PDB file of C-alpha atoms in Angstrom:
ATOM      1  CA  UNK A1470     -62.590 127.947 217.794  1.00 52.00           C
ATOM      2  CA  UNK A1471     -65.148 126.616 215.346  1.00 52.00           C
ATOM      3  CA  UNK A1472     -62.828 127.459 212.454  1.00 53.00           C
ATOM      4  CA  UNK A1473     -59.944 125.527 214.052  1.00 48.00           C
ATOM      5  CA  UNK A1474     -62.143 122.469 214.607  1.00 51.00           C
ATOM      6  CA  UNK A1475     -63.246 122.496 210.962  1.00 44.00           C
ATOM      7  CA  UNK A1476     -59.610 122.741 209.748  1.00 48.00           C
ATOM      8  CA  UNK A1477     -58.560 119.826 211.987  1.00 48.00           C
ATOM      9  CA  UNK A1478     -61.415 117.704 210.658  1.00 49.00           C
ATOM     10  CA  UNK A1479     -60.430 118.437 207.050  1.00 44.00           C
ATOM     11  CA  UNK A1480     -56.770 117.544 207.723  1.00 46.00           C
ATOM     12  CA  UNK A1481     -57.787 114.305 209.379  1.00 51.00           C
ATOM     13  CA  UNK A1482     -59.966 113.324 206.402  1.00 51.00           C
ATOM     14  CA  UNK A1483     -57.122 114.098 203.997  1.00 51.00           C
ATOM     15  CA  UNK A1484     -54.685 111.924 205.981  1.00 50.00           C
ATOM     16  CA  UNK A1485     -57.098 108.984 206.041  1.00 45.00           C
ATOM     17  CA  UNK A1486     -57.610 109.316 202.296  1.00 45.00           C
ATOM     18  CA  UNK A1487     -53.849 109.331 201.677  1.00 47.00           C
ATOM     19  CA  UNK A1488     -53.438 106.337 203.962  1.00 43.00           C
ATOM     20  CA  UNK A1489     -56.230 104.365 202.272  1.00 48.00           C
ATOM     21  CA  UNK A1490     -54.912 105.097 198.766  1.00 54.00           C
ATOM     22  CA  UNK A1491     -51.391 103.928 199.587  1.00 52.00           C
ATOM     23  CA  UNK A1492     -49.743 107.365 199.185  1.00 51.00           C
ATOM     24  CA  UNK A1493     -47.901 106.916 202.483  1.00 49.00           C
ATOM     25  CA  UNK A1494     -46.626 103.326 201.735  1.00 52.00           C
ATOM     26  CA  UNK A1495     -43.196 104.600 200.679  1.00 53.00           C
ATOM     27  CA  UNK A1496     -42.893 106.230 204.150  1.00 51.00           C
ATOM     28  CA  UNK A1497     -43.494 102.833 205.854  1.00 52.00           C
ATOM     29  CA  UNK A1498     -46.892 103.982 207.134  1.00 52.00           C
ATOM     30  CA  UNK A1499     -49.127 101.588 205.192  1.00 52.00           C
ATOM     31  CA  UNK A1500     -50.964  98.796 207.070  1.00 55.00           C
ATOM     32  CA  UNK A1501     -50.069  95.120 206.479  1.00 53.00           C
ATOM     33  CA  UNK A1502     -52.204  93.662 203.735  1.00 54.00           C
ATOM     34  CA  UNK A1503     -54.255  90.549 204.587  1.00 53.00           C
ATOM     35  CA  UNK A1504     -55.638  89.977 201.085  1.00 52.00           C
ATOM     36  CA  UNK A1505     -55.377  86.444 199.562  1.00 54.00           C
ATOM     37  CA  UNK A1506     -53.105  87.381 196.574  1.00 55.00           C
ATOM     38  CA  UNK A1507     -50.474  88.758 198.962  1.00 54.00           C
ATOM     39  CA  UNK A1508     -50.494  85.542 201.025  1.00 55.00           C
ATOM     40  CA  UNK A1509     -50.131  83.386 197.902  1.00 50.00           C
ATOM     41  CA  UNK A1510     -46.950  85.268 196.968  1.00 56.00           C
ATOM     42  CA  UNK A1511     -45.401  84.177 200.303  1.00 57.00           C
ATOM     43  CA  UNK A1512     -46.034  80.437 199.595  1.00 56.00           C
ATOM     44  CA  UNK A1513     -43.446  78.152 197.949  1.00 55.00           C
ATOM     45  CA  UNK A1514     -44.781  76.938 194.558  1.00 58.00           C
ATOM     46  CA  UNK A1515     -48.432  77.105 195.683  1.00 53.00           C
ATOM     47  CA  UNK A1516     -49.744  75.733 192.345  1.00 56.00           C
ATOM     48  CA  UNK A1517     -47.957  72.376 192.878  1.00 53.00           C
ATOM     49  CA  UNK A1518     -49.697  71.657 196.178  1.00 54.00           C
ATOM     50  CA  UNK A1519     -52.381  68.927 196.061  1.00 60.00           C
ATOM     51  CA  UNK A1520     -54.481  67.651 198.935  1.00 59.00           C
ATOM     52  CA  UNK A1521     -54.956  63.848 198.817  1.00 56.00           C
ATOM     53  CA  UNK A1522     -57.810  61.900 200.373  1.00 57.00           C
ATOM     54  CA  UNK A1523     -56.817  59.944 203.454  1.00 55.00           C
ATOM     55  CA  UNK A1524     -57.299  56.587 201.659  1.00 53.00           C
ATOM     56  CA  UNK A1525     -54.712  57.470 198.961  1.00 52.00           C
ATOM     57  CA  UNK A1526     -51.807  57.858 201.396  1.00 51.00           C
ATOM     58  CA  UNK A1527     -49.652  54.683 201.360  1.00 51.00           C
ATOM     59  CA  UNK A1528     -48.049  53.541 204.631  1.00 53.00           C
ATOM     60  CA  UNK A1529     -44.296  53.998 204.934  1.00 51.00           C
ATOM     61  CA  UNK A1530     -42.250  51.017 203.699  1.00 48.00           C
ATOM     62  CA  UNK A1531     -40.224  49.187 206.378  1.00 49.00           C
ATOM     63  CA  UNK A1532     -36.459  49.552 206.338  1.00 44.00           C
ATOM     64  CA  UNK A1533     -34.638  47.213 203.944  1.00 43.00           C
ATOM     65  CA  UNK A1534     -32.250  46.137 206.675  1.00 39.00           C
ATOM     66  CA  UNK A1535     -35.152  44.990 208.840  1.00 38.00           C
ATOM     67  CA  UNK A1536     -36.659  42.997 205.966  1.00 37.00           C
ATOM     68  CA  UNK A1537     -33.367  41.213 205.181  1.00 37.00           C
ATOM     69  CA  UNK A1538     -32.787  40.442 208.837  1.00 35.00           C
ATOM     70  CA  UNK A1539     -36.223  38.910 209.217  1.00 34.00           C
ATOM     71  CA  UNK A1540     -36.101  36.879 205.990  1.00 35.00           C
ATOM     72  CA  UNK A1541     -35.021  33.282 206.579  1.00 38.00           C
ATOM     73  CA  UNK A1542     -32.010  31.896 204.685  1.00 45.00           C
ATOM     74  CA  UNK A1543     -32.960  29.270 202.113  1.00 52.00           C
ATOM     75  CA  UNK A1544     -29.543  28.751 200.492  1.00 78.00           C
ATOM     76  CA  UNK A1545     -27.973  25.358 199.877  1.00 87.00           C
ATOM     77  CA  UNK A1546     -24.379  24.293 199.336  1.00 90.00           C
ATOM     78  CA  UNK A1547     -22.738  21.791 196.979  1.00 94.00           C
ATOM     79  CA  UNK A1548     -19.839  19.779 198.431  1.00 94.00           C
ATOM     80  CA  UNK A1549     -17.646  17.028 197.050  1.00 94.00           C
ATOM     81  CA  UNK A1550     -14.670  14.866 198.047  1.00 93.00           C
ATOM     82  CA  UNK A1551     -12.258  12.766 196.009  1.00 83.00           C
ATOM     83  CA  UNK A1552     -10.571  11.106 194.367  1.00 87.00           C
ATOM     84  CA  UNK A1553     -11.484   7.987 196.373  1.00 91.00           C
ATOM     85  CA  UNK A1554      -9.991   4.565 195.768  1.00 89.00           C
ATOM     86  CA  UNK A1555     -12.499   1.710 195.379  1.00 90.00           C
ATOM     87  CA  UNK A1556     -12.053   0.444 198.945  1.00 92.00           C
ATOM     88  CA  UNK A1557     -12.510   3.925 200.418  1.00 93.00           C
ATOM     89  CA  UNK A1558     -15.511   4.527 198.139  1.00 93.00           C
ATOM     90  CA  UNK A1559     -17.170   1.405 199.583  1.00 95.00           C
ATOM     91  CA  UNK A1560     -16.742   2.776 203.119  1.00 95.00           C
ATOM     92  CA  UNK A1561     -18.177   6.155 202.070  1.00 95.00           C
ATOM     93  CA  UNK A1562     -21.122   4.465 200.357  1.00 94.00           C
ATOM     94  CA  UNK A1563     -21.984   2.613 203.569  1.00 95.00           C
ATOM     95  CA  UNK A1564     -21.765   5.782 205.692  1.00 94.00           C
ATOM     96  CA  UNK A1565     -23.775   7.902 203.224  1.00 94.00           C
ATOM     97  CA  UNK A1566     -26.672   5.417 203.234  1.00 93.00           C
ATOM     98  CA  UNK A1567     -27.993   7.145 206.383  1.00 93.00           C
ATOM     99  CA  UNK A1568     -28.345  10.485 204.528  1.00 92.00           C
ATOM    100  CA  UNK A1569     -31.621  11.494 202.816  1.00 91.00           C
ATOM    101  CA  UNK A1570     -32.225   9.622 199.580  1.00 90.00           C
ATOM    102  CA  UNK A1571     -31.013  11.529 196.532  1.00 90.00           C
ATOM    103  CA  UNK A1572     -28.794  13.885 198.545  1.00 92.00           C
ATOM    104  CA  UNK A1573     -25.505  12.257 197.452  1.00 94.00           C
ATOM    105  CA  UNK A1574     -23.871  10.270 194.643  1.00 94.00           C
ATOM    106  CA  UNK A1575     -20.576   8.533 193.883  1.00 94.00           C
ATOM    107  CA  UNK A1576     -19.317   9.360 190.401  1.00 92.00           C
ATOM    108  CA  UNK A1577     -16.774   7.086 188.746  1.00 92.00           C
ATOM    109  CA  UNK A1578     -13.573   8.839 187.684  1.00 85.00           C
ATOM    110  CA  UNK A1579     -10.402   7.486 186.115  1.00 86.00           C
ATOM    111  CA  UNK A1580      -7.267   7.924 188.249  1.00 82.00           C
ATOM    112  CA  UNK A1581      -4.472   8.556 185.727  1.00 86.00           C
ATOM    113  CA  UNK A1582      -1.251   6.592 185.868  1.00 91.00           C
ATOM    114  CA  UNK A1583       2.038   8.147 186.926  1.00 94.00           C
ATOM    115  CA  UNK A1584       5.584   7.453 185.715  1.00 96.00           C
ATOM    116  CA  UNK A1585       8.801   7.997 187.625  1.00 97.00           C
ATOM    117  CA  UNK A1586      12.513   8.265 186.875  1.00 97.00           C
ATOM    118  CA  UNK A1587      13.850   5.788 189.396  1.00 97.00           C
ATOM    119  CA  UNK A1588      17.113   4.487 190.812  1.00 96.00           C
ATOM    120  CA  UNK A1589      17.138   1.203 192.762  1.00 93.00           C
ATOM    121  CA  UNK A1590      16.452  -1.146 194.303  1.00 93.00           C
ATOM    122  CA  UNK A1591      19.654  -0.891 196.250  1.00 95.00           C
ATOM    123  CA  UNK A1592      21.215  -3.812 198.098  1.00 93.00           C
ATOM    124  CA  UNK A1593      21.251  -2.065 201.468  1.00 93.00           C
ATOM    125  CA  UNK A1594      21.111   1.321 203.217  1.00 93.00           C
ATOM    126  CA  UNK A1595      24.853   1.829 202.704  1.00 95.00           C
ATOM    127  CA  UNK A1596      24.492   1.600 198.933  1.00 95.00           C
ATOM    128  CA  UNK A1597      21.524   3.975 199.138  1.00 95.00           C
ATOM    129  CA  UNK A1598      23.604   6.512 201.111  1.00 95.00           C
ATOM    130  CA  UNK A1599      26.436   6.405 198.544  1.00 95.00           C
ATOM    131  CA  UNK A1600      23.992   7.093 195.705  1.00 95.00           C
ATOM    132  CA  UNK A1601      22.477  10.029 197.582  1.00 95.00           C
ATOM    133  CA  UNK A1602      25.926  11.544 198.039  1.00 95.00           C
ATOM    134  CA  UNK A1603      26.677  11.100 194.329  1.00 94.00           C
ATOM    135  CA  UNK A1604      23.431  12.843 193.321  1.00 95.00           C
ATOM    136  CA  UNK A1605      24.135  15.751 195.667  1.00 95.00           C
ATOM    137  CA  UNK A1606      27.511  16.357 194.023  1.00 94.00           C
ATOM    138  CA  UNK A1607      25.741  16.503 190.638  1.00 93.00           C
ATOM    139  CA  UNK A1608      23.004  18.852 192.024  1.00 94.00           C
ATOM    140  CA  UNK A1609      20.306  16.333 191.095  1.00 95.00           C
ATOM    141  CA  UNK A1610      17.230  16.499 193.393  1.00 95.00           C
ATOM    142  CA  UNK A1611      15.702  13.256 194.668  1.00 96.00           C
ATOM    143  CA  UNK A1612      13.215  11.870 197.191  1.00 95.00           C
ATOM    144  CA  UNK A1613      11.781   8.542 198.270  1.00 93.00           C
ATOM    145  CA  UNK A1614       9.276   6.635 196.102  1.00 92.00           C
ATOM    146  CA  UNK A1615       5.680   6.443 197.335  1.00 86.00           C
ATOM    147  CA  UNK A1616       5.425   2.771 196.374  1.00 86.00           C
ATOM    148  CA  UNK A1617       6.832   0.509 199.142  1.00 88.00           C
ATOM    149  CA  UNK A1618       7.665  -2.115 196.506  1.00 90.00           C
ATOM    150  CA  UNK A1619      10.337   0.254 195.144  1.00 92.00           C
ATOM    151  CA  UNK A1620      12.184   0.653 198.470  1.00 93.00           C
ATOM    152  CA  UNK A1621      15.064   1.055 199.060  1.00 94.00           C
ATOM    153  CA  UNK A1622      15.281   3.365 196.073  1.00 96.00           C
ATOM    154  CA  UNK A1623      15.256   6.993 194.907  1.00 97.00           C
ATOM    155  CA  UNK A1624      12.797   8.987 192.801  1.00 97.00           C
ATOM    156  CA  UNK A1625      14.344  11.567 190.479  1.00 97.00           C
ATOM    157  CA  UNK A1626      10.993  12.903 189.259  1.00 96.00           C
ATOM    158  CA  UNK A1627       7.338  11.972 188.667  1.00 96.00           C
ATOM    159  CA  UNK A1628       5.444  12.562 185.423  1.00 96.00           C
ATOM    160  CA  UNK A1629       1.904  12.308 184.063  1.00 93.00           C
ATOM    161  CA  UNK A1630       3.010  10.599 180.843  1.00 94.00           C
ATOM    162  CA  UNK A1631       5.691   8.070 179.943  1.00 95.00           C
ATOM    163  CA  UNK A1632       6.984  10.375 177.198  1.00 96.00           C
ATOM    164  CA  UNK A1633       7.662  13.162 179.695  1.00 96.00           C
ATOM    165  CA  UNK A1634       9.496  10.733 181.961  1.00 97.00           C
ATOM    166  CA  UNK A1635      11.677   9.537 179.068  1.00 97.00           C
ATOM    167  CA  UNK A1636      12.647  13.117 178.199  1.00 97.00           C
ATOM    168  CA  UNK A1637      13.633  13.748 181.812  1.00 96.00           C
ATOM    169  CA  UNK A1638      15.738  10.574 181.835  1.00 97.00           C
ATOM    170  CA  UNK A1639      17.603  11.756 178.711  1.00 96.00           C
ATOM    171  CA  UNK A1640      18.382  15.071 180.412  1.00 95.00           C
ATOM    172  CA  UNK A1641      19.694  13.294 183.529  1.00 95.00           C
ATOM    173  CA  UNK A1642      21.853  11.018 181.394  1.00 94.00           C
ATOM    174  CA  UNK A1643      23.533  14.094 179.896  1.00 93.00           C
ATOM    175  CA  UNK A1644      24.356  15.158 183.482  1.00 91.00           C
ATOM    176  CA  UNK A1645      26.170  11.880 184.201  1.00 91.00           C
ATOM    177  CA  UNK A1646      23.318   9.897 185.816  1.00 93.00           C
ATOM    178  CA  UNK A1647      23.765   6.441 184.258  1.00 89.00           C
ATOM    179  CA  UNK A1648      21.767   3.886 186.246  1.00 92.00           C
ATOM    180  CA  UNK A1649      18.306   5.552 186.350  1.00 96.00           C
ATOM    181  CA  UNK A1650      15.296   4.162 184.469  1.00 96.00           C
ATOM    182  CA  UNK A1651      11.609   4.919 183.858  1.00 97.00           C
ATOM    183  CA  UNK A1652       9.094   2.856 185.846  1.00 96.00           C
ATOM    184  CA  UNK A1653       5.340   2.982 186.470  1.00 93.00           C
ATOM    185  CA  UNK A1654       4.897   4.341 189.977  1.00 91.00           C
ATOM    186  CA  UNK A1655       1.095   4.113 189.847  1.00 87.00           C
ATOM    187  CA  UNK A1656      -0.962   2.297 187.243  1.00 88.00           C
ATOM    188  CA  UNK A1657      -4.153   3.838 185.866  1.00 88.00           C
ATOM    189  CA  UNK A1658      -7.099   2.860 188.059  1.00 87.00           C
ATOM    190  CA  UNK A1659     -10.742   3.606 188.731  1.00 88.00           C
ATOM    191  CA  UNK A1660     -11.585   6.217 191.350  1.00 91.00           C
ATOM    192  CA  UNK A1661     -14.711   7.854 192.683  1.00 94.00           C
ATOM    193  CA  UNK A1662     -15.832  11.374 193.543  1.00 94.00           C
ATOM    194  CA  UNK A1663     -18.425  11.860 196.286  1.00 95.00           C
ATOM    195  CA  UNK A1664     -20.853  14.653 195.403  1.00 95.00           C
ATOM    196  CA  UNK A1665     -23.556  16.204 197.627  1.00 94.00           C
ATOM    197  CA  UNK A1666     -25.208  18.773 195.335  1.00 93.00           C
ATOM    198  CA  UNK A1667     -27.763  20.571 197.557  1.00 92.00           C
ATOM    199  CA  UNK A1668     -27.119  20.507 201.296  1.00 91.00           C
ATOM    200  CA  UNK A1669     -29.030  22.745 203.674  1.00 90.00           C
ATOM    201  CA  UNK A1670     -27.496  23.577 207.042  1.00 89.00           C
ATOM    202  CA  UNK A1671     -29.011  20.596 208.878  1.00 89.00           C
ATOM    203  CA  UNK A1672     -28.134  18.040 206.191  1.00 90.00           C
ATOM    204  CA  UNK A1673     -24.620  19.446 205.851  1.00 91.00           C
ATOM    205  CA  UNK A1674     -23.920  18.989 209.553  1.00 91.00           C
ATOM    206  CA  UNK A1675     -25.294  15.439 209.383  1.00 92.00           C
ATOM    207  CA  UNK A1676     -23.177  14.596 206.318  1.00 91.00           C
ATOM    208  CA  UNK A1677     -19.955  15.910 207.850  1.00 91.00           C
ATOM    209  CA  UNK A1678     -20.537  13.858 211.012  1.00 92.00           C
ATOM    210  CA  UNK A1679     -21.392  10.631 209.173  1.00 93.00           C
ATOM    211  CA  UNK A1680     -18.755  10.814 206.447  1.00 94.00           C
ATOM    212  CA  UNK A1681     -15.699  12.110 208.325  1.00 92.00           C
ATOM    213  CA  UNK A1682     -14.445   8.663 209.490  1.00 93.00           C
ATOM    214  CA  UNK A1683     -14.852   7.099 206.023  1.00 93.00           C
ATOM    215  CA  UNK A1684     -13.272  10.015 204.142  1.00 93.00           C
ATOM    216  CA  UNK A1685     -10.086   9.998 206.198  1.00 90.00           C
ATOM    217  CA  UNK A1686      -7.733  12.629 204.754  1.00 89.00           C
ATOM    218  CA  UNK A1687     -10.198  13.525 201.954  1.00 90.00           C
ATOM    219  CA  UNK A1688     -12.062  16.677 203.006  1.00 90.00           C
ATOM    220  CA  UNK A1689     -15.463  17.869 201.815  1.00 92.00           C
ATOM    221  CA  UNK A1690     -14.880  20.959 199.660  1.00 92.00           C
ATOM    222  CA  UNK A1691     -17.124  23.325 197.670  1.00 94.00           C
ATOM    223  CA  UNK A1692     -17.989  22.026 194.206  1.00 93.00           C
ATOM    224  CA  UNK A1693     -16.158  23.781 191.332  1.00 88.00           C
TER     225      UNK A1693
END
């Protein structure tokens, strides 16, 4: 019995030695290592890790959308209206006097003249009707003149220069139109442009309310 006990003790010592030297690792019988080098191998890029002091950590920046929503709008708009005839410009000047000083100006602008190829004045509406019928047979377009002093009459075209109107008259003459002539429909005159260069929301609302009656059909539009 003593011999068997001695043999068992020797076998046990041999197994412990094999275990401690790693001879049984390939059989899956080695213990899990807890040494520091083995743990470092399981970390992701451990050499790049750096611990910062608490004072070096910056607070997270607020969302850009929140900043833009909270920021007040400081934009201004430039508006203008024109061309205004002298009488209308006087009415606008009176209305604009209630706006903040320096917020508006009236700039003088030349209103160019306009020439027209014209037929008339006719003796009566019957003569006017006959001439319209004649022009339709020749496929010549026409409309009424804008100047009441030229009624009853017909406009066969409006032009920015007298030379252009004369060329048009020559073309119409070649089409059989014999009694037309070139006249000044509107003489060159002085006009005005209303300009409000830097309106904030409050001043813009005030300007539109004050100026609307004086401007009539001239609307305030963005400056070019």
